[in-house]
Short mmCIF file of C-alpha atoms in Angstrom, two decimals:
data_model
loop_
_atom_site.label_atom_id
_atom_site.label_comp_id
_atom_site.label_asym_id
_atom_site.label_seq_id
_atom_site.Cartn_x
_atom_site.Cartn_y
_atom_site.Cartn_z
CA MET A 1 -4.81 -2.51 -28.72
CA SER A 2 -5.05 -6.26 -29.04
CA ASP A 3 -6.29 -8.80 -26.56
CA PRO A 4 -4.28 -8.58 -23.32
CA ALA A 5 -3.82 -12.37 -23.26
CA LEU A 6 -2.01 -12.20 -26.60
CA ARG A 7 0.06 -9.24 -25.49
CA VAL A 8 1.15 -11.12 -22.38
CA GLU A 9 2.20 -14.12 -24.47
CA ALA A 10 4.26 -11.91 -26.75
CA LEU A 11 5.81 -10.07 -23.82
CA GLU A 12 6.67 -13.27 -22.00
CA ALA A 13 8.29 -14.64 -25.16
CA LEU A 14 10.35 -11.47 -25.55
CA LEU A 15 11.53 -11.50 -21.95
CA ARG A 16 12.38 -15.21 -22.20
CA GLU A 17 14.42 -14.47 -25.32
CA ARG A 18 16.29 -11.77 -23.43
CA GLY A 19 17.10 -14.44 -20.87
CA LEU A 20 15.31 -12.59 -18.09
CA VAL A 21 12.90 -15.29 -17.05
CA SER A 22 11.71 -18.84 -17.53
CA SER A 23 8.09 -19.96 -17.54
CA GLU A 24 8.86 -22.21 -14.57
CA THR A 25 10.04 -19.27 -12.48
CA ILE A 26 6.87 -17.35 -13.28
CA ASP A 27 4.74 -20.38 -12.41
CA ALA A 28 6.54 -20.75 -9.08
CA VAL A 29 6.00 -17.10 -8.14
CA ILE A 30 2.30 -17.23 -9.00
CA GLN A 31 1.90 -20.49 -7.08
CA HIS A 32 3.62 -19.00 -4.03
CA TYR A 33 1.52 -15.86 -3.84
CA GLU A 34 -1.74 -17.52 -4.71
CA HIS A 35 -1.44 -20.50 -2.39
CA ASP A 36 1.32 -20.12 0.21
CA VAL A 37 0.68 -16.64 1.61
CA GLY A 38 -2.60 -15.20 2.77
CA PRO A 39 -4.44 -13.52 5.62
CA LEU A 40 -4.03 -16.56 7.86
CA ASN A 41 -0.48 -15.29 8.43
CA GLY A 42 -1.75 -11.92 9.61
CA ALA A 43 -4.39 -13.61 11.78
CA ARG A 44 -1.63 -15.52 13.57
CA VAL A 45 0.15 -12.24 14.28
CA VAL A 46 -3.04 -10.67 15.62
CA VAL A 47 -3.93 -13.60 17.87
CA ARG A 48 -0.42 -13.75 19.27
CA ALA A 49 -0.73 -10.04 20.10
CA TRP A 50 -4.11 -10.66 21.78
CA THR A 51 -2.76 -13.48 23.93
CA ASP A 52 0.82 -12.41 24.66
CA PRO A 53 1.20 -8.85 26.02
CA ALA A 54 5.00 -8.88 25.64
CA PHE A 55 4.62 -9.80 21.98
CA ARG A 56 2.05 -7.04 21.53
CA THR A 57 4.52 -4.52 22.92
CA ARG A 58 7.26 -5.75 20.57
CA LEU A 59 4.82 -5.76 17.64
CA LEU A 60 3.85 -2.14 18.16
CA GLU A 61 7.48 -1.09 18.66
CA ASP A 62 8.98 -2.92 15.69
CA GLY A 63 6.37 -4.60 13.53
CA THR A 64 8.84 -6.06 11.05
CA ALA A 65 10.91 -7.81 13.72
CA ALA A 66 7.94 -9.13 15.70
CA ILE A 67 6.23 -10.45 12.56
CA ALA A 68 9.50 -12.13 11.57
CA GLU A 69 9.39 -14.03 14.88
CA LEU A 70 6.42 -15.89 13.41
CA GLY A 71 8.33 -16.53 10.21
CA PHE A 72 6.66 -13.95 7.97
CA GLY A 73 8.51 -11.39 5.85
CA GLY A 74 9.72 -10.65 2.36
CA PRO A 75 8.63 -8.41 -0.51
CA GLN A 76 6.03 -5.79 0.44
CA GLY A 77 6.55 -6.65 4.09
CA GLU A 78 10.10 -5.46 4.66
CA HIS A 79 9.01 -2.47 6.74
CA MET A 80 5.88 -3.19 8.72
CA VAL A 81 4.07 -0.88 11.09
CA VAL A 82 1.17 -2.24 13.11
CA VAL A 83 -1.52 0.23 14.17
CA PRO A 84 -3.77 -0.87 17.03
CA ASN A 85 -7.48 -0.19 17.24
CA GLU A 86 -8.55 0.99 20.68
CA PRO A 87 -11.83 2.09 22.19
CA GLY A 88 -12.61 5.33 20.33
CA ILE A 89 -9.90 4.88 17.68
CA HIS A 90 -10.28 2.95 14.45
CA ASN A 91 -7.53 2.51 11.84
CA VAL A 92 -7.94 1.80 8.13
CA VAL A 93 -5.29 1.36 5.42
CA VAL A 94 -5.18 2.48 1.79
CA CYS A 95 -2.65 3.30 -0.91
CA THR A 96 -4.02 6.21 -2.91
CA LEU A 97 -1.14 6.36 -5.44
CA CYS A 98 -1.05 2.71 -6.50
CA SER A 99 -2.27 -0.15 -4.31
CA CYS A 100 0.52 -1.05 -1.89
CA TYR A 101 -0.46 -3.88 0.45
CA PRO A 102 1.41 -6.03 2.99
CA TRP A 103 1.70 -9.28 1.01
CA PRO A 104 3.51 -11.47 3.58
CA VAL A 105 0.76 -11.08 6.17
CA LEU A 106 -2.35 -10.59 4.00
CA GLY A 107 -1.52 -12.21 0.66
CA LEU A 108 -2.47 -10.37 -2.52
CA PRO A 109 -5.13 -7.66 -2.31
CA PRO A 110 -8.73 -8.11 -3.45
CA ALA A 111 -9.95 -6.09 -6.43
CA TRP A 112 -11.92 -3.61 -4.32
CA TYR A 113 -8.81 -2.51 -2.39
CA LYS A 114 -7.21 -1.58 -5.73
CA SER A 115 -10.31 0.14 -7.12
CA PRO A 116 -10.31 3.87 -7.92
CA GLU A 117 -13.44 4.16 -5.78
CA TYR A 118 -11.72 2.93 -2.61
CA ARG A 119 -8.47 4.79 -3.27
CA ALA A 120 -10.18 8.10 -4.01
CA ARG A 121 -12.85 8.07 -1.36
CA VAL A 122 -11.49 6.47 1.81
CA VAL A 123 -9.20 9.40 2.62
CA ARG A 124 -11.96 11.95 2.09
CA GLU A 125 -15.06 10.24 3.43
CA PRO A 126 -13.81 7.27 5.45
CA ARG A 127 -16.87 6.91 7.66
CA GLN A 128 -19.18 6.66 4.69
CA VAL A 129 -16.94 4.20 2.82
CA LEU A 130 -16.66 2.00 5.91
CA ASP A 131 -20.41 2.14 6.34
CA GLU A 132 -20.93 1.06 2.74
CA LEU A 133 -18.51 -1.81 3.30
CA GLY A 134 -20.53 -2.94 6.30
CA LEU A 135 -18.75 -1.30 9.23
CA SER A 136 -20.78 1.35 11.05
CA LEU A 137 -18.77 3.35 13.56
CA GLU A 138 -20.21 5.66 16.19
CA PRO A 139 -19.85 9.33 15.16
CA GLY A 140 -17.39 10.01 17.99
CA VAL A 141 -14.96 7.26 17.01
CA GLU A 142 -11.79 8.77 15.54
CA ILE A 143 -10.88 7.27 12.19
CA ARG A 144 -7.19 7.17 11.37
CA VAL A 145 -6.58 6.55 7.69
CA TRP A 146 -3.06 5.37 6.77
CA ASP A 147 -2.07 6.17 3.18
CA SER A 148 0.93 3.90 2.52
CA SER A 149 2.56 6.26 0.05
CA ALA A 150 6.18 5.15 0.70
CA GLU A 151 7.71 1.70 1.40
CA ILE A 152 6.20 1.18 4.84
CA ARG A 153 3.31 -1.28 4.93
CA TYR A 154 0.58 -1.13 7.55
CA LEU A 155 -1.38 -3.82 9.35
CA VAL A 156 -4.33 -2.99 11.58
CA LEU A 157 -4.44 -4.78 14.92
CA PRO A 158 -8.18 -5.22 15.52
CA GLU A 159 -9.60 -5.28 19.03
CA ARG A 160 -10.22 -8.69 20.54
CA PRO A 161 -13.98 -9.26 20.66
CA ALA A 162 -15.57 -9.34 24.11
CA GLY A 163 -16.56 -12.71 25.50
CA THR A 164 -13.75 -14.66 23.84
CA GLU A 165 -11.69 -15.30 27.00
CA SER A 166 -12.29 -19.04 26.88
CA LEU A 167 -11.26 -19.52 23.25
CA ASP A 168 -7.90 -21.03 22.35
CA ALA A 169 -5.57 -19.62 19.70
CA GLU A 170 -6.93 -21.74 16.85
CA GLN A 171 -10.49 -20.65 17.64
CA LEU A 172 -9.42 -17.00 17.90
CA ILE A 173 -7.69 -17.12 14.51
CA GLU A 174 -11.03 -17.82 12.88
CA LEU A 175 -12.35 -14.48 14.18
CA VAL A 176 -9.64 -12.44 12.45
CA SER A 177 -10.73 -11.65 8.90
CA ARG A 178 -8.54 -10.10 6.24
CA ASP A 179 -10.89 -7.11 6.28
CA SER A 180 -10.34 -6.56 10.00
CA MET A 181 -6.60 -6.25 9.33
CA ILE A 182 -7.14 -3.72 6.51
CA GLY A 183 -9.51 -1.89 8.84
CA VAL A 184 -12.81 -2.20 6.97
CA ALA A 185 -14.29 -4.61 9.53
CA HIS A 186 -14.05 -5.55 13.20
CA ALA A 187 -12.87 -8.94 14.40
CA GLU A 188 -16.23 -10.50 15.16
CA PRO A 189 -17.18 -12.73 18.10
CA PRO A 190 -18.15 -16.32 17.20
CA LYS A 191 -21.67 -16.66 15.88
CA MET B 1 3.31 14.44 -11.88
CA ASP B 2 -0.28 15.32 -11.16
CA GLY B 3 -1.56 12.24 -12.98
CA ILE B 4 -4.78 10.31 -12.94
CA HIS B 5 -3.10 7.74 -10.63
CA ASP B 6 -3.05 10.33 -7.84
CA LEU B 7 -6.57 9.43 -6.77
CA GLY B 8 -6.68 10.38 -3.10
CA GLY B 9 -9.59 12.69 -2.36
CA ARG B 10 -10.90 12.88 -5.92
CA GLN B 11 -14.65 13.17 -6.15
CA GLY B 12 -17.19 11.62 -8.44
CA PHE B 13 -16.38 7.97 -7.84
CA GLY B 14 -19.25 5.76 -6.75
CA ARG B 15 -19.65 2.97 -4.23
CA VAL B 16 -16.83 0.53 -3.61
CA GLU B 17 -17.99 -2.71 -5.23
CA ARG B 18 -17.17 -5.73 -3.10
CA ASP B 19 -15.16 -7.57 -5.73
CA GLU B 20 -12.99 -10.02 -3.77
CA THR B 21 -11.19 -11.43 -6.81
CA THR B 22 -7.39 -11.35 -6.98
CA PHE B 23 -7.04 -12.42 -10.63
CA HIS B 24 -10.03 -12.18 -12.94
CA GLU B 25 -8.34 -13.90 -15.86
CA ASP B 26 -5.34 -16.12 -16.33
CA TRP B 27 -3.34 -13.48 -18.21
CA GLU B 28 -3.46 -11.34 -15.06
CA ARG B 29 -1.62 -14.12 -13.22
CA ARG B 30 1.08 -14.13 -15.91
CA VAL B 31 1.44 -10.34 -15.69
CA PHE B 32 1.87 -10.56 -11.93
CA GLY B 33 4.48 -13.31 -12.35
CA LEU B 34 6.33 -11.34 -15.02
CA ALA B 35 6.34 -8.18 -12.94
CA LEU B 36 7.98 -10.02 -10.05
CA THR B 37 10.55 -11.93 -12.06
CA ALA B 38 11.36 -10.31 -15.37
CA ARG B 39 11.07 -6.61 -14.78
CA GLU B 40 14.48 -5.03 -15.21
CA ALA B 41 13.58 -1.60 -13.91
CA ASN B 42 13.49 -0.57 -10.27
CA THR B 43 10.17 -0.30 -8.42
CA ASP B 44 10.04 3.48 -8.76
CA ALA B 45 10.54 3.36 -12.52
CA PHE B 46 7.90 0.62 -12.70
CA ARG B 47 5.41 2.76 -10.80
CA HIS B 48 6.22 5.69 -13.03
CA ALA B 49 5.70 3.54 -16.14
CA ILE B 50 2.20 2.77 -14.80
CA GLU B 51 1.55 6.46 -14.18
CA ARG B 52 2.48 7.32 -17.75
CA SER B 53 -0.62 5.55 -19.09
CA ALA B 54 -2.97 7.95 -20.79
CA PRO B 55 -5.60 8.91 -18.19
CA GLU B 56 -8.49 7.23 -19.99
CA ARG B 57 -6.43 4.06 -20.36
CA TYR B 58 -5.37 4.14 -16.72
CA LEU B 59 -8.97 3.84 -15.59
CA ALA B 60 -10.13 1.50 -18.36
CA ASP B 61 -7.27 -1.01 -18.30
CA GLY B 62 -7.73 -2.12 -14.70
CA TYR B 63 -4.97 -2.98 -12.28
CA PHE B 64 -3.14 -5.74 -14.13
CA GLY B 65 -3.84 -4.15 -17.51
CA ARG B 66 -1.86 -1.16 -16.26
CA TRP B 67 0.94 -3.45 -15.10
CA LEU B 68 1.01 -5.07 -18.54
CA GLY B 69 1.29 -1.70 -20.27
CA ALA B 70 4.08 -0.70 -17.88
CA ILE B 71 6.17 -3.85 -18.42
CA GLU B 72 5.78 -3.41 -22.19
CA ARG B 73 6.83 0.22 -21.91
CA LEU B 74 9.90 -0.63 -19.82
CA ALA B 75 10.86 -3.48 -22.15
CA ARG B 76 10.70 -1.07 -25.11
CA GLU B 77 12.71 1.60 -23.35
CA ALA B 78 15.26 -0.82 -21.85
CA ASP B 79 16.80 2.13 -19.98
CA PRO B 80 19.93 0.97 -18.15
CA SER B 81 19.85 3.98 -15.80
CA VAL B 82 16.77 2.71 -13.97
CA ARG B 83 17.84 -0.92 -13.67
CA ALA B 84 17.01 -2.47 -10.31
CA THR B 85 20.07 -2.75 -8.10
CA SER B 86 18.56 -3.93 -4.84
CA PRO B 87 15.25 -5.56 -3.97
CA ASP B 88 14.84 -3.36 -0.91
CA ALA B 89 14.63 0.43 -0.65
CA LEU B 90 15.89 0.76 2.94
CA ARG B 91 19.26 2.53 3.27
CA ALA B 92 21.43 3.24 6.31
CA ILE B 93 22.42 6.92 6.30
CA GLU B 94 24.52 8.97 8.72
CA ARG B 95 22.35 12.07 8.64
CA SER B 96 19.85 12.29 11.50
CA PRO B 97 16.21 12.95 10.78
CA ILE B 98 15.47 16.69 10.62
CA PHE B 99 12.03 16.37 12.21
CA SER B 100 11.03 14.58 15.38
CA ALA B 101 7.72 13.14 16.50
CA GLY B 102 5.22 15.87 17.37
CA ALA B 103 6.86 18.52 15.17
CA ALA B 104 4.60 20.75 13.10
CA VAL B 105 5.40 20.50 9.41
CA ARG B 106 4.08 21.79 6.13
CA VAL B 107 4.21 19.98 2.82
CA ARG B 108 6.18 22.06 0.34
CA ASP B 109 4.52 23.36 -2.81
CA LEU B 110 6.23 20.91 -5.11
CA PHE B 111 5.02 20.51 -8.66
CA THR B 112 7.20 17.64 -9.74
CA VAL B 113 7.73 16.76 -13.38
CA GLY B 114 7.99 12.98 -13.39
CA HIS B 115 7.58 10.50 -10.58
CA THR B 116 6.78 11.48 -7.02
CA ARG B 117 5.22 9.85 -3.99
CA LEU B 118 3.77 13.11 -2.76
CA PRO B 119 0.00 12.78 -3.12
CA GLY B 120 -1.53 15.98 -4.43
CA TYR B 121 -4.16 16.15 -1.72
CA VAL B 122 -1.57 16.98 0.96
CA ARG B 123 0.52 19.45 -1.02
CA GLY B 124 0.79 22.75 0.86
CA ARG B 125 -1.05 21.34 3.87
CA SER B 126 0.07 21.41 7.50
CA GLY B 127 0.33 18.41 9.76
CA THR B 128 2.23 16.84 12.62
CA ILE B 129 4.96 14.21 12.56
CA ALA B 130 3.35 11.05 13.94
CA ARG B 131 6.23 8.66 13.35
CA VAL B 132 9.81 8.92 12.21
CA HIS B 133 10.64 6.08 9.82
CA PRO B 134 14.10 4.96 8.70
CA ALA B 135 15.73 6.25 5.49
CA PHE B 136 14.67 4.96 2.09
CA VAL B 137 15.67 5.48 -1.52
CA PHE B 138 14.04 8.66 -2.84
CA PRO B 139 11.59 7.66 -5.59
CA ASP B 140 11.57 11.07 -7.28
CA THR B 141 15.20 10.69 -8.36
CA ASN B 142 15.55 6.90 -8.44
CA ALA B 143 12.69 6.50 -10.93
CA HIS B 144 14.65 8.61 -13.41
CA GLY B 145 18.16 7.25 -12.93
CA ARG B 146 19.20 10.36 -11.01
CA GLY B 147 20.51 8.55 -7.95
CA GLU B 148 19.12 7.01 -4.80
CA ASN B 149 19.32 10.14 -2.63
CA PRO B 150 18.23 8.17 0.47
CA GLN B 151 16.45 10.15 3.18
CA HIS B 152 14.16 9.74 6.14
CA VAL B 153 10.46 9.18 5.75
CA TYR B 154 7.81 10.43 8.18
CA ALA B 155 4.24 9.46 8.85
CA VAL B 156 2.59 12.88 8.89
CA ARG B 157 -0.80 13.24 10.51
CA PHE B 158 -3.24 15.63 8.86
CA GLU B 159 -6.52 16.47 10.54
CA ALA B 160 -9.23 15.81 7.96
CA SER B 161 -10.46 19.40 8.22
CA LYS B 162 -7.00 20.62 7.13
CA LEU B 163 -7.34 18.59 3.94
CA PHE B 164 -10.99 18.82 3.04
CA GLY B 165 -12.28 21.86 4.90
CA ASP B 166 -15.68 21.90 6.48
CA THR B 167 -16.86 19.02 4.29
CA ALA B 168 -14.47 16.75 6.19
CA ASP B 169 -15.38 14.20 8.80
CA PRO B 170 -14.59 16.14 12.02
CA ALA B 171 -13.29 13.06 13.83
CA SER B 172 -10.92 11.68 11.27
CA ALA B 173 -7.29 12.13 10.36
CA VAL B 174 -5.16 10.92 7.48
CA HIS B 175 -1.58 9.77 7.91
CA VAL B 176 0.64 9.96 4.85
CA ASP B 177 4.23 8.67 4.59
CA LEU B 178 6.30 11.54 3.23
CA PHE B 179 9.97 11.88 2.32
CA GLU B 180 12.04 14.53 4.08
CA ASP B 181 12.49 16.57 0.89
CA TYR B 182 8.72 17.03 0.69
CA LEU B 183 8.53 18.76 4.07
CA GLU B 184 9.45 22.03 5.76
CA ALA B 185 9.04 23.20 9.34
CA ALA B 186 5.72 24.92 9.94
CA SER B 187 5.92 28.24 11.69
#
């Protein structure tokens, strides 16, 4: 099989010939997903849930609608379910069959999320995988793994770190990492 | 199909390497752009085209390499029966969900030829309905041009020990989103 770059050129030329796409449209899509969407969107959802109990209730009842209140939605985010971490319960998301991921709130997934290692192992040995990724949970903490095998996409609502009562929303947003919304990290207090 | 893509629970894989990259090379960007704009087939047929990679290629090609192979395959086949009709898989149906939250269910012993979203590691296993989702297009038929057959989806909770025996983490559970046709009531 030849160089993938050459194959892509040939494929793009074929699909252009069939009138299915223009290079400009492809450029625009790439630009949008690489630069306009990302985990900052999800962090805004999380911080709103931390600071507005009524929003948190709506978010857990109908994730899609509550996230749309903040202006986020679209492909791979049409059916959102938000799973909250609580004392003693930790949630983590995977897609074992492909690599489904909630694009509108997290952007495009990193390579490790799509790796066979993560997909194979996190359902079977979640505590060890989390530990390897830098998150050590107490043995008694229940781990809930969510395998997004259909069209529902999951976002983890991390717990608000202790001692952050005085921070405003913009400061809180900085504490919410992409990893904390996949469930492979906690939201960390400011250093 | 019980393909290499059905990775959940498989053993022998090593540590998860912390590679944070989205696109390693520029051609991967183009593949992503093509998949979103120029793919004629529906999402289920696209996923099935990925799954039809030879197993050794599936692992060696990497994520966007697999997408490239799938778009090429679909362009060659140009099968009108799997053409995308709607960007979204949600469907309003009149039938009520058969199962309600808390119900005990068992995953049927289905050995599907072709596409399915039933991960092998839960086949035949018992769990509990954790959430009732709305109805969605059924991938097993839609991927093959055999109709949308929309039906409810359920988040089913499986205690880890029910999936992986006494090697399992005693305090963990896996939730898998499963279509109604995959499930039966557990006695």
